[in-house]
PDB file of N, CA, C and O in Angstrom:
ATOM      1  N   ASP A   1     135.554 -68.718 -67.374  1.00 63.00           N
ATOM      2  CA  ASP A   1     134.124 -68.916 -66.947  1.00 63.00           C
ATOM      3  C   ASP A   1     132.756 -68.979 -67.941  1.00 63.00           C
ATOM      4  O   ASP A   1     133.007 -67.867 -68.799  1.00 63.00           O
ATOM      5  N   MET A   2     132.682 -70.118 -67.822  1.00 74.00           N
ATOM      6  CA  MET A   2     131.406 -70.394 -69.523  1.00 74.00           C
ATOM      7  C   MET A   2     130.427 -70.135 -69.109  1.00 74.00           C
ATOM      8  O   MET A   2     129.486 -69.656 -69.729  1.00 74.00           O
ATOM      9  N   LEU A   3     130.055 -70.042 -67.471  1.00 81.00           N
ATOM     10  CA  LEU A   3     128.401 -70.082 -67.530  1.00 81.00           C
ATOM     11  C   LEU A   3     128.315 -69.361 -65.911  1.00 81.00           C
ATOM     12  O   LEU A   3     128.822 -69.105 -65.143  1.00 81.00           O
ATOM     13  N   ASN A   4     127.475 -68.334 -66.315  1.00 85.00           N
ATOM     14  CA  ASN A   4     126.889 -67.509 -65.557  1.00 85.00           C
ATOM     15  C   ASN A   4     126.080 -67.956 -64.301  1.00 85.00           C
ATOM     16  O   ASN A   4     125.428 -68.742 -64.511  1.00 85.00           O
ATOM     17  N   PHE A   5     125.700 -67.242 -62.804  1.00 88.00           N
ATOM     18  CA  PHE A   5     125.323 -67.749 -62.182  1.00 88.00           C
ATOM     19  C   PHE A   5     123.930 -67.008 -62.132  1.00 88.00           C
ATOM     20  O   PHE A   5     123.933 -66.332 -62.799  1.00 88.00           O
ATOM     21  N   GLY A   6     122.854 -68.077 -61.980  1.00 87.00           N
ATOM     22  CA  GLY A   6     121.460 -67.366 -62.373  1.00 87.00           C
ATOM     23  C   GLY A   6     120.628 -68.591 -62.437  1.00 87.00           C
ATOM     24  O   GLY A   6     120.469 -69.937 -61.935  1.00 87.00           O
ATOM     25  N   PRO A   7     119.062 -68.300 -62.814  1.00 85.00           N
ATOM     26  CA  PRO A   7     118.253 -69.416 -62.230  1.00 85.00           C
ATOM     27  C   PRO A   7     118.681 -70.649 -63.417  1.00 85.00           C
ATOM     28  O   PRO A   7     119.324 -70.678 -64.268  1.00 85.00           O
ATOM     29  N   PRO A   8     118.412 -71.684 -62.903  1.00 82.00           N
ATOM     30  CA  PRO A   8     118.900 -72.864 -62.915  1.00 82.00           C
ATOM     31  C   PRO A   8     117.943 -73.489 -64.379  1.00 82.00           C
ATOM     32  O   PRO A   8     116.964 -73.579 -64.495  1.00 82.00           O
ATOM     33  N   CYS A   9     118.827 -72.799 -65.885  1.00 87.00           N
ATOM     34  CA  CYS A   9     118.489 -73.602 -66.602  1.00 87.00           C
ATOM     35  C   CYS A   9     119.150 -74.803 -67.128  1.00 87.00           C
ATOM     36  O   CYS A   9     119.141 -75.270 -68.499  1.00 87.00           O
ATOM     37  N   THR A  10     120.176 -75.239 -66.325  1.00 91.00           N
ATOM     38  CA  THR A  10     120.948 -76.157 -66.943  1.00 91.00           C
ATOM     39  C   THR A  10     121.142 -76.564 -65.799  1.00 91.00           C
ATOM     40  O   THR A  10     121.188 -76.781 -64.752  1.00 91.00           O
ATOM     41  N   ARG A  11     122.083 -77.929 -65.560  1.00 89.00           N
ATOM     42  CA  ARG A  11     122.685 -79.388 -64.851  1.00 89.00           C
ATOM     43  C   ARG A  11     123.535 -79.419 -65.492  1.00 89.00           C
ATOM     44  O   ARG A  11     124.000 -79.798 -66.673  1.00 89.00           O
ATOM     45  N   GLY A  12     124.468 -79.772 -64.605  1.00 88.00           N
ATOM     46  CA  GLY A  12     126.079 -80.727 -65.231  1.00 88.00           C
ATOM     47  C   GLY A  12     126.261 -81.787 -64.388  1.00 88.00           C
ATOM     48  O   GLY A  12     125.520 -82.418 -63.726  1.00 88.00           O
ATOM     49  N   GLN A  13     126.826 -82.970 -65.487  1.00 92.00           N
ATOM     50  CA  GLN A  13     127.373 -83.956 -64.656  1.00 92.00           C
ATOM     51  C   GLN A  13     128.798 -84.241 -65.314  1.00 92.00           C
ATOM     52  O   GLN A  13     129.431 -83.944 -66.783  1.00 92.00           O
ATOM     53  N   TYR A  14     129.159 -85.000 -64.861  1.00 95.00           N
ATOM     54  CA  TYR A  14     130.990 -85.583 -64.927  1.00 95.00           C
ATOM     55  C   TYR A  14     130.669 -86.619 -66.231  1.00 95.00           C
ATOM     56  O   TYR A  14     129.471 -87.854 -65.583  1.00 95.00           O
ATOM     57  N   ASN A  15     131.130 -87.043 -67.104  1.00 95.00           N
ATOM     58  CA  ASN A  15     130.930 -88.059 -68.157  1.00 95.00           C
ATOM     59  C   ASN A  15     132.468 -89.053 -68.059  1.00 95.00           C
ATOM     60  O   ASN A  15     133.483 -88.487 -68.505  1.00 95.00           O
ATOM     61  N   PRO A  16     132.278 -89.602 -67.579  1.00 96.00           N
ATOM     62  CA  PRO A  16     133.967 -90.742 -67.293  1.00 96.00           C
ATOM     63  C   PRO A  16     133.957 -91.420 -68.456  1.00 96.00           C
ATOM     64  O   PRO A  16     135.675 -91.016 -68.915  1.00 96.00           O
ATOM     65  N   SER A  17     133.493 -91.482 -69.443  1.00 96.00           N
ATOM     66  CA  SER A  17     134.079 -92.316 -70.500  1.00 96.00           C
ATOM     67  C   SER A  17     134.575 -91.182 -71.698  1.00 96.00           C
ATOM     68  O   SER A  17     135.341 -91.538 -71.958  1.00 96.00           O
ATOM     69  N   SER A  18     133.966 -89.915 -71.749  1.00 96.00           N
ATOM     70  CA  SER A  18     134.903 -88.812 -72.244  1.00 96.00           C
ATOM     71  C   SER A  18     135.894 -87.680 -71.402  1.00 96.00           C
ATOM     72  O   SER A  18     136.745 -86.866 -72.094  1.00 96.00           O
ATOM     73  N   LYS A  19     135.692 -87.981 -69.878  1.00 96.00           N
ATOM     74  CA  LYS A  19     136.825 -86.987 -69.003  1.00 96.00           C
ATOM     75  C   LYS A  19     136.049 -85.865 -69.426  1.00 96.00           C
ATOM     76  O   LYS A  19     137.085 -85.082 -69.169  1.00 96.00           O
ATOM     77  N   ALA A  20     134.953 -85.974 -69.348  1.00 96.00           N
ATOM     78  CA  ALA A  20     134.232 -84.294 -69.447  1.00 96.00           C
ATOM     79  C   ALA A  20     133.238 -83.964 -68.417  1.00 96.00           C
ATOM     80  O   ALA A  20     132.359 -84.669 -67.986  1.00 96.00           O
ATOM     81  N   PHE A  21     133.030 -82.521 -68.517  1.00 92.00           N
ATOM     82  CA  PHE A  21     132.178 -82.156 -67.394  1.00 92.00           C
ATOM     83  C   PHE A  21     130.959 -81.907 -68.675  1.00 92.00           C
ATOM     84  O   PHE A  21     131.588 -80.758 -69.302  1.00 92.00           O
ATOM     85  N   GLU A  22     129.701 -81.994 -68.799  1.00 93.00           N
ATOM     86  CA  GLU A  22     128.859 -81.621 -69.951  1.00 93.00           C
ATOM     87  C   GLU A  22     127.651 -80.849 -68.747  1.00 93.00           C
ATOM     88  O   GLU A  22     127.437 -81.317 -67.625  1.00 93.00           O
ATOM     89  N   VAL A  23     127.061 -79.984 -69.668  1.00 90.00           N
ATOM     90  CA  VAL A  23     126.139 -78.978 -69.377  1.00 90.00           C
ATOM     91  C   VAL A  23     125.169 -79.400 -70.695  1.00 90.00           C
ATOM     92  O   VAL A  23     125.132 -79.254 -71.338  1.00 90.00           O
ATOM     93  N   ILE A  24     123.588 -79.980 -69.642  1.00 91.00           N
ATOM     94  CA  ILE A  24     123.055 -80.397 -70.217  1.00 91.00           C
ATOM     95  C   ILE A  24     121.977 -79.212 -70.082  1.00 91.00           C
ATOM     96  O   ILE A  24     121.220 -78.668 -68.531  1.00 91.00           O
ATOM     97  N   ALA A  25     121.001 -78.677 -70.811  1.00 92.00           N
ATOM     98  CA  ALA A  25     119.811 -77.656 -70.862  1.00 92.00           C
ATOM     99  C   ALA A  25     118.462 -78.518 -70.222  1.00 92.00           C
ATOM    100  O   ALA A  25     118.184 -79.559 -70.660  1.00 92.00           O
ATOM    101  N   THR A  26     118.015 -77.631 -69.168  1.00 92.00           N
ATOM    102  CA  THR A  26     116.838 -78.527 -68.732  1.00 92.00           C
ATOM    103  C   THR A  26     115.296 -77.441 -68.776  1.00 92.00           C
ATOM    104  O   THR A  26     114.251 -77.894 -68.665  1.00 92.00           O
ATOM    105  N   CYS A  27     116.076 -76.224 -70.006  1.00 90.00           N
ATOM    106  CA  CYS A  27     114.572 -75.503 -70.360  1.00 90.00           C
ATOM    107  C   CYS A  27     114.918 -74.935 -71.783  1.00 90.00           C
ATOM    108  O   CYS A  27     116.333 -74.611 -72.161  1.00 90.00           O
ATOM    109  N   PRO A  28     113.893 -74.678 -72.756  1.00 91.00           N
ATOM    110  CA  PRO A  28     114.523 -74.323 -74.087  1.00 91.00           C
ATOM    111  C   PRO A  28     115.298 -72.753 -74.023  1.00 91.00           C
ATOM    112  O   PRO A  28     115.040 -72.203 -72.753  1.00 91.00           O
ATOM    113  N   PHE A  29     116.363 -72.816 -74.810  1.00 88.00           N
ATOM    114  CA  PHE A  29     117.423 -71.398 -74.770  1.00 88.00           C
ATOM    115  C   PHE A  29     116.787 -70.875 -76.286  1.00 88.00           C
ATOM    116  O   PHE A  29     116.536 -72.098 -77.404  1.00 88.00           O
ATOM    117  N   LEU A  30     116.876 -69.619 -76.273  1.00 91.00           N
ATOM    118  CA  LEU A  30     117.054 -69.284 -77.749  1.00 91.00           C
ATOM    119  C   LEU A  30     118.176 -68.637 -78.033  1.00 91.00           C
ATOM    120  O   LEU A  30     118.817 -68.504 -76.960  1.00 91.00           O
ATOM    121  N   LYS A  31     118.323 -68.505 -79.311  1.00 91.00           N
ATOM    122  CA  LYS A  31     119.567 -68.300 -80.111  1.00 91.00           C
ATOM    123  C   LYS A  31     120.155 -66.735 -79.189  1.00 91.00           C
ATOM    124  O   LYS A  31     119.324 -65.773 -79.201  1.00 91.00           O
ATOM    125  N   GLY A  32     121.214 -66.899 -78.760  1.00 89.00           N
ATOM    126  CA  GLY A  32     121.931 -65.539 -77.879  1.00 89.00           C
ATOM    127  C   GLY A  32     121.434 -65.496 -76.763  1.00 89.00           C
ATOM    128  O   GLY A  32     121.966 -64.362 -76.124  1.00 89.00           O
ATOM    129  N   GLN A  33     121.162 -66.127 -76.119  1.00 88.00           N
ATOM    130  CA  GLN A  33     120.360 -66.246 -74.494  1.00 88.00           C
ATOM    131  C   GLN A  33     121.392 -66.689 -73.902  1.00 88.00           C
ATOM    132  O   GLN A  33     122.047 -67.322 -74.279  1.00 88.00           O
ATOM    133  N   GLU A  34     121.653 -65.928 -72.615  1.00 88.00           N
ATOM    134  CA  GLU A  34     122.831 -65.945 -71.500  1.00 88.00           C
ATOM    135  C   GLU A  34     122.152 -67.391 -71.260  1.00 88.00           C
ATOM    136  O   GLU A  34     120.909 -67.867 -70.790  1.00 88.00           O
ATOM    137  N   VAL A  35     123.187 -68.432 -70.961  1.00 87.00           N
ATOM    138  CA  VAL A  35     123.418 -69.604 -70.072  1.00 87.00           C
ATOM    139  C   VAL A  35     123.847 -69.749 -68.683  1.00 87.00           C
ATOM    140  O   VAL A  35     124.647 -68.904 -68.688  1.00 87.00           O
ATOM    141  N   THR A  36     122.851 -70.000 -67.657  1.00 87.00           N
ATOM    142  CA  THR A  36     122.945 -69.574 -66.798  1.00 87.00           C
ATOM    143  C   THR A  36     123.206 -71.468 -65.620  1.00 87.00           C
ATOM    144  O   THR A  36     122.225 -72.103 -66.401  1.00 87.00           O
ATOM    145  N   PHE A  37     123.414 -70.865 -64.740  1.00 87.00           N
ATOM    146  CA  PHE A  37     123.937 -72.476 -64.040  1.00 87.00           C
ATOM    147  C   PHE A  37     123.927 -71.921 -62.347  1.00 87.00           C
ATOM    148  O   PHE A  37     124.338 -70.812 -62.023  1.00 87.00           O
ATOM    149  N   TRP A  38     123.278 -72.646 -61.316  1.00 88.00           N
ATOM    150  CA  TRP A  38     122.957 -72.425 -60.476  1.00 88.00           C
ATOM    151  C   TRP A  38     124.207 -73.246 -59.416  1.00 88.00           C
ATOM    152  O   TRP A  38     124.138 -74.538 -59.209  1.00 88.00           O
ATOM    153  N   TYR A  39     125.031 -72.543 -59.400  1.00 87.00           N
ATOM    154  CA  TYR A  39     125.967 -72.847 -58.552  1.00 87.00           C
ATOM    155  C   TYR A  39     126.000 -74.072 -56.988  1.00 87.00           C
ATOM    156  O   TYR A  39     126.635 -74.964 -57.184  1.00 87.00           O
ATOM    157  N   SER A  40     125.108 -73.338 -56.185  1.00 88.00           N
ATOM    158  CA  SER A  40     125.006 -73.913 -55.216  1.00 88.00           C
ATOM    159  C   SER A  40     123.719 -73.713 -54.601  1.00 88.00           C
ATOM    160  O   SER A  40     123.307 -72.426 -54.497  1.00 88.00           O
ATOM    161  N   ASP A  41     122.816 -74.305 -53.701  1.00 91.00           N
ATOM    162  CA  ASP A  41     121.724 -73.700 -52.744  1.00 91.00           C
ATOM    163  C   ASP A  41     122.473 -73.485 -51.367  1.00 91.00           C
ATOM    164  O   ASP A  41     121.565 -72.703 -50.213  1.00 91.00           O
ATOM    165  N   ASP A  42     124.028 -72.664 -50.935  1.00 94.00           N
ATOM    166  CA  ASP A  42     124.125 -72.333 -50.082  1.00 94.00           C
ATOM    167  C   ASP A  42     123.623 -70.817 -49.802  1.00 94.00           C
ATOM    168  O   ASP A  42     123.456 -70.452 -50.646  1.00 94.00           O
ATOM    169  N   CYS A  43     123.998 -70.408 -48.701  1.00 96.00           N
ATOM    170  CA  CYS A  43     123.844 -68.680 -48.336  1.00 96.00           C
ATOM    171  C   CYS A  43     124.846 -68.072 -48.865  1.00 96.00           C
ATOM    172  O   CYS A  43     126.129 -68.580 -49.146  1.00 96.00           O
ATOM    173  N   ASP A  44     124.879 -66.642 -48.850  1.00 95.00           N
ATOM    174  CA  ASP A  44     125.731 -65.909 -49.484  1.00 95.00           C
ATOM    175  C   ASP A  44     127.225 -66.205 -48.846  1.00 95.00           C
ATOM    176  O   ASP A  44     127.919 -65.734 -49.509  1.00 95.00           O
ATOM    177  N   ASN A  45     127.124 -66.293 -47.677  1.00 95.00           N
ATOM    178  CA  ASN A  45     128.939 -65.991 -47.251  1.00 95.00           C
ATOM    179  C   ASN A  45     129.345 -67.023 -47.728  1.00 95.00           C
ATOM    180  O   ASN A  45     130.695 -67.830 -47.873  1.00 95.00           O
ATOM    181  N   VAL A  46     128.960 -68.683 -48.088  1.00 95.00           N
ATOM    182  CA  VAL A  46     129.357 -69.842 -48.511  1.00 95.00           C
ATOM    183  C   VAL A  46     130.130 -69.634 -50.165  1.00 95.00           C
ATOM    184  O   VAL A  46     130.627 -69.987 -50.686  1.00 95.00           O
ATOM    185  N   ILE A  47     128.770 -68.749 -50.506  1.00 93.00           N
ATOM    186  CA  ILE A  47     128.893 -68.487 -52.202  1.00 93.00           C
ATOM    187  C   ILE A  47     129.772 -67.438 -52.179  1.00 93.00           C
ATOM    188  O   ILE A  47     131.040 -67.351 -53.307  1.00 93.00           O
ATOM    189  N   ILE A  48     129.955 -66.449 -51.307  1.00 95.00           N
ATOM    190  CA  ILE A  48     131.152 -65.384 -51.459  1.00 95.00           C
ATOM    191  C   ILE A  48     132.319 -66.294 -50.990  1.00 95.00           C
ATOM    192  O   ILE A  48     133.671 -65.924 -51.889  1.00 95.00           O
ATOM    193  N   ALA A  49     132.758 -67.216 -50.074  1.00 96.00           N
ATOM    194  CA  ALA A  49     134.431 -67.838 -49.948  1.00 96.00           C
ATOM    195  C   ALA A  49     134.058 -68.843 -50.783  1.00 96.00           C
ATOM    196  O   ALA A  49     135.498 -68.904 -51.465  1.00 96.00           O
ATOM    197  N   ASN A  50     133.639 -69.600 -51.682  1.00 93.00           N
ATOM    198  CA  ASN A  50     133.858 -70.362 -52.376  1.00 93.00           C
ATOM    199  C   ASN A  50     134.129 -69.700 -53.908  1.00 93.00           C
ATOM    200  O   ASN A  50     135.054 -70.463 -55.061  1.00 93.00           O
ATOM    201  N   TYR A  51     133.191 -68.506 -54.244  1.00 90.00           N
ATOM    202  CA  TYR A  51     132.956 -68.491 -55.965  1.00 90.00           C
ATOM    203  C   TYR A  51     133.476 -67.013 -55.925  1.00 90.00           C
ATOM    204  O   TYR A  51     133.320 -66.315 -57.003  1.00 90.00           O
ATOM    205  N   GLY A  52     133.362 -66.396 -54.924  1.00 92.00           N
ATOM    206  CA  GLY A  52     134.200 -64.955 -54.916  1.00 92.00           C
ATOM    207  C   GLY A  52     133.244 -63.654 -55.285  1.00 92.00           C
ATOM    208  O   GLY A  52     133.424 -62.845 -55.300  1.00 92.00           O
ATOM    209  N   PHE A  53     131.877 -64.144 -55.198  1.00 91.00           N
ATOM    210  CA  PHE A  53     131.016 -63.220 -55.154  1.00 91.00           C
ATOM    211  C   PHE A  53     128.940 -63.825 -54.709  1.00 91.00           C
ATOM    212  O   PHE A  53     129.240 -64.494 -53.975  1.00 91.00           O
ATOM    213  N   THR A  54     128.474 -63.045 -54.517  1.00 90.00           N
ATOM    214  CA  THR A  54     126.947 -63.043 -54.691  1.00 90.00           C
ATOM    215  C   THR A  54     126.651 -62.801 -55.611  1.00 90.00           C
ATOM    216  O   THR A  54     126.204 -61.978 -56.072  1.00 90.00           O
ATOM    217  N   HIS A  55     124.952 -62.966 -54.827  1.00 90.00           N
ATOM    218  CA  HIS A  55     123.946 -62.516 -56.268  1.00 90.00           C
ATOM    219  C   HIS A  55     122.402 -62.078 -55.669  1.00 90.00           C
ATOM    220  O   HIS A  55     122.548 -63.079 -54.118  1.00 90.00           O
ATOM    221  N   PRO A  56     121.667 -61.169 -55.877  1.00 92.00           N
ATOM    222  CA  PRO A  56     120.506 -61.622 -55.117  1.00 92.00           C
ATOM    223  C   PRO A  56     119.547 -62.388 -54.942  1.00 92.00           C
ATOM    224  O   PRO A  56     118.395 -62.143 -54.250  1.00 92.00           O
ATOM    225  N   MET A  57     119.546 -63.209 -55.579  1.00 91.00           N
ATOM    226  CA  MET A  57     119.305 -64.733 -55.674  1.00 91.00           C
ATOM    227  C   MET A  57     119.329 -65.742 -54.382  1.00 91.00           C
ATOM    228  O   MET A  57     119.230 -66.240 -54.230  1.00 91.00           O
ATOM    229  N   VAL A  58     120.370 -65.252 -53.779  1.00 93.00           N
ATOM    230  CA  VAL A  58     121.406 -65.969 -53.055  1.00 93.00           C
ATOM    231  C   VAL A  58     120.842 -65.535 -51.893  1.00 93.00           C
ATOM    232  O   VAL A  58     120.680 -64.321 -51.080  1.00 93.00           O
ATOM    233  N   PRO A  59     120.341 -66.734 -50.434  1.00 94.00           N
ATOM    234  CA  PRO A  59     119.587 -66.324 -49.708  1.00 94.00           C
ATOM    235  C   PRO A  59     120.927 -65.952 -48.888  1.00 94.00           C
ATOM    236  O   PRO A  59     122.062 -66.222 -48.492  1.00 94.00           O
ATOM    237  N   ARG A  60     120.701 -64.964 -47.786  1.00 95.00           N
ATOM    238  CA  ARG A  60     121.503 -64.249 -47.034  1.00 95.00           C
ATOM    239  C   ARG A  60     122.119 -65.753 -45.772  1.00 95.00           C
ATOM    240  O   ARG A  60     120.917 -66.597 -45.446  1.00 95.00           O
ATOM    241  N   CYS A  61     122.958 -65.555 -45.176  1.00 96.00           N
ATOM    242  CA  CYS A  61     123.394 -66.555 -44.413  1.00 96.00           C
ATOM    243  C   CYS A  61     122.641 -65.778 -42.921  1.00 96.00           C
ATOM    244  O   CYS A  61     122.657 -65.339 -42.541  1.00 96.00           O
ATOM    245  N   PRO A  62     122.272 -67.047 -42.119  1.00 95.00           N
ATOM    246  CA  PRO A  62     121.740 -66.956 -40.334  1.00 95.00           C
ATOM    247  C   PRO A  62     123.137 -66.218 -39.680  1.00 95.00           C
ATOM    248  O   PRO A  62     123.852 -66.615 -40.129  1.00 95.00           O
ATOM    249  N   THR A  63     122.099 -65.134 -38.967  1.00 95.00           N
ATOM    250  CA  THR A  63     123.460 -64.445 -38.204  1.00 95.00           C
ATOM    251  C   THR A  63     123.522 -64.916 -36.697  1.00 95.00           C
ATOM    252  O   THR A  63     122.529 -65.961 -36.400  1.00 95.00           O
ATOM    253  N   ILE A  64     124.321 -64.650 -35.919  1.00 96.00           N
ATOM    254  CA  ILE A  64     124.457 -65.498 -34.237  1.00 96.00           C
ATOM    255  C   ILE A  64     122.930 -64.831 -34.012  1.00 96.00           C
ATOM    256  O   ILE A  64     122.105 -65.802 -32.943  1.00 96.00           O
ATOM    257  N   GLU A  65     122.445 -63.642 -34.238  1.00 96.00           N
ATOM    258  CA  GLU A  65     121.091 -63.403 -33.279  1.00 96.00           C
ATOM    259  C   GLU A  65     120.130 -64.295 -34.232  1.00 96.00           C
ATOM    260  O   GLU A  65     118.753 -64.657 -32.919  1.00 96.00           O
ATOM    261  N   ASP A  66     120.055 -64.649 -35.300  1.00 95.00           N
ATOM    262  CA  ASP A  66     119.239 -65.225 -35.857  1.00 95.00           C
ATOM    263  C   ASP A  66     119.302 -66.704 -34.930  1.00 95.00           C
ATOM    264  O   ASP A  66     118.123 -67.538 -34.569  1.00 95.00           O
ATOM    265  N   TRP A  67     120.215 -67.200 -34.921  1.00 95.00           N
ATOM    266  CA  TRP A  67     120.646 -68.730 -34.759  1.00 95.00           C
ATOM    267  C   TRP A  67     120.175 -68.421 -32.996  1.00 95.00           C
ATOM    268  O   TRP A  67     119.269 -69.675 -32.235  1.00 95.00           O
ATOM    269  N   LYS A  68     120.516 -67.362 -31.975  1.00 97.00           N
ATOM    270  CA  LYS A  68     119.946 -67.646 -30.537  1.00 97.00           C
ATOM    271  C   LYS A  68     118.622 -67.502 -31.272  1.00 97.00           C
ATOM    272  O   LYS A  68     117.678 -68.367 -29.961  1.00 97.00           O
ATOM    273  N   TYR A  69     117.875 -67.061 -31.616  1.00 97.00           N
ATOM    274  CA  TYR A  69     116.413 -66.509 -31.633  1.00 97.00           C
ATOM    275  C   TYR A  69     115.745 -67.721 -31.829  1.00 97.00           C
ATOM    276  O   TYR A  69     114.891 -68.644 -31.281  1.00 97.00           O
ATOM    277  N   ARG A  70     116.190 -68.390 -32.906  1.00 95.00           N
ATOM    278  CA  ARG A  70     115.339 -70.145 -33.426  1.00 95.00           C
ATOM    279  C   ARG A  70     115.655 -71.233 -32.308  1.00 95.00           C
ATOM    280  O   ARG A  70     115.059 -71.678 -32.008  1.00 95.00           O
ATOM    281  N   SER A  71     116.939 -70.875 -31.427  1.00 97.00           N
ATOM    282  CA  SER A  71     117.110 -71.978 -30.327  1.00 97.00           C
ATOM    283  C   SER A  71     116.252 -71.360 -29.142  1.00 97.00           C
ATOM    284  O   SER A  71     115.778 -72.483 -28.733  1.00 97.00           O
ATOM    285  N   GLN A  72     116.104 -70.335 -28.811  1.00 97.00           N
ATOM    286  CA  GLN A  72     114.879 -69.858 -27.707  1.00 97.00           C
ATOM    287  C   GLN A  72     113.547 -70.371 -28.306  1.00 97.00           C
ATOM    288  O   GLN A  72     112.893 -70.906 -27.455  1.00 97.00           O
ATOM    289  N   MET A  73     113.083 -70.446 -29.603  1.00 97.00           N
ATOM    290  CA  MET A  73     111.899 -70.690 -29.650  1.00 97.00           C
ATOM    291  C   MET A  73     111.909 -72.343 -29.755  1.00 97.00           C
ATOM    292  O   MET A  73     111.210 -72.752 -29.606  1.00 97.00           O
ATOM    293  N   TRP A  74     112.775 -73.059 -30.313  1.00 97.00           N
ATOM    294  CA  TRP A  74     112.817 -74.251 -30.171  1.00 97.00           C
ATOM    295  C   TRP A  74     112.831 -74.671 -28.352  1.00 97.00           C
ATOM    296  O   TRP A  74     112.140 -75.766 -27.836  1.00 97.00           O
ATOM    297  N   LYS A  75     113.087 -74.232 -27.790  1.00 96.00           N
ATOM    298  CA  LYS A  75     113.416 -74.493 -26.480  1.00 96.00           C
ATOM    299  C   LYS A  75     112.200 -74.214 -26.000  1.00 96.00           C
ATOM    300  O   LYS A  75     111.830 -75.438 -25.137  1.00 96.00           O
ATOM    301  N   GLU A  76     111.522 -73.122 -26.316  1.00 96.00           N
ATOM    302  CA  GLU A  76     110.067 -73.048 -25.812  1.00 96.00           C
ATOM    303  C   GLU A  76     109.460 -74.386 -26.484  1.00 96.00           C
ATOM    304  O   GLU A  76     108.372 -74.370 -25.429  1.00 96.00           O
ATOM    305  N   TYR A  77     109.702 -74.537 -27.117  1.00 97.00           N
ATOM    306  CA  TYR A  77     108.451 -75.418 -28.258  1.00 97.00           C
ATOM    307  C   TYR A  77     108.683 -76.481 -27.388  1.00 97.00           C
ATOM    308  O   TYR A  77     107.747 -77.219 -26.455  1.00 97.00           O
ATOM    309  N   ALA A  78     109.817 -77.072 -27.024  1.00 97.00           N
ATOM    310  CA  ALA A  78     110.302 -78.574 -26.177  1.00 97.00           C
ATOM    311  C   ALA A  78     109.966 -78.562 -24.824  1.00 97.00           C
ATOM    312  O   ALA A  78     109.362 -79.578 -24.112  1.00 97.00           O
ATOM    313  N   GLU A  79     109.867 -77.322 -24.196  1.00 96.00           N
ATOM    314  CA  GLU A  79     109.500 -77.255 -22.668  1.00 96.00           C
ATOM    315  C   GLU A  79     107.636 -77.333 -22.759  1.00 96.00           C
ATOM    316  O   GLU A  79     107.301 -77.861 -21.649  1.00 96.00           O
ATOM    317  N   THR A  80     106.651 -77.276 -24.156  1.00 96.00           N
ATOM    318  CA  THR A  80     105.058 -77.356 -24.085  1.00 96.00           C
ATOM    319  C   THR A  80     105.089 -78.751 -24.071  1.00 96.00           C
ATOM    320  O   THR A  80     104.230 -79.699 -24.133  1.00 96.00           O
ATOM    321  N   LEU A  81     106.034 -79.390 -24.382  1.00 94.00           N
ATOM    322  CA  LEU A  81     106.165 -80.994 -24.604  1.00 94.00           C
ATOM    323  C   LEU A  81     105.501 -81.872 -23.764  1.00 94.00           C
ATOM    324  O   LEU A  81     106.566 -81.879 -22.763  1.00 94.00           O
TER     325      LEU A  81
END
């Protein structure tokens, strides 16, 4: 594991010519500074399932109660149209 999850200061791309995954800096780094990579915009359950960890910067996934509330709000909104 060469890249820790954190604020995005890099982007990754596959180079088909060299058949390599390249990591390109998107902000300046100081000597000795940790290089971080934003793995995904998914919520915490998806991050845990795919990468085996979560992080304080990762949003929590909506619960069933959240989905029920959103559904009710949309229903009420639709009834006003």
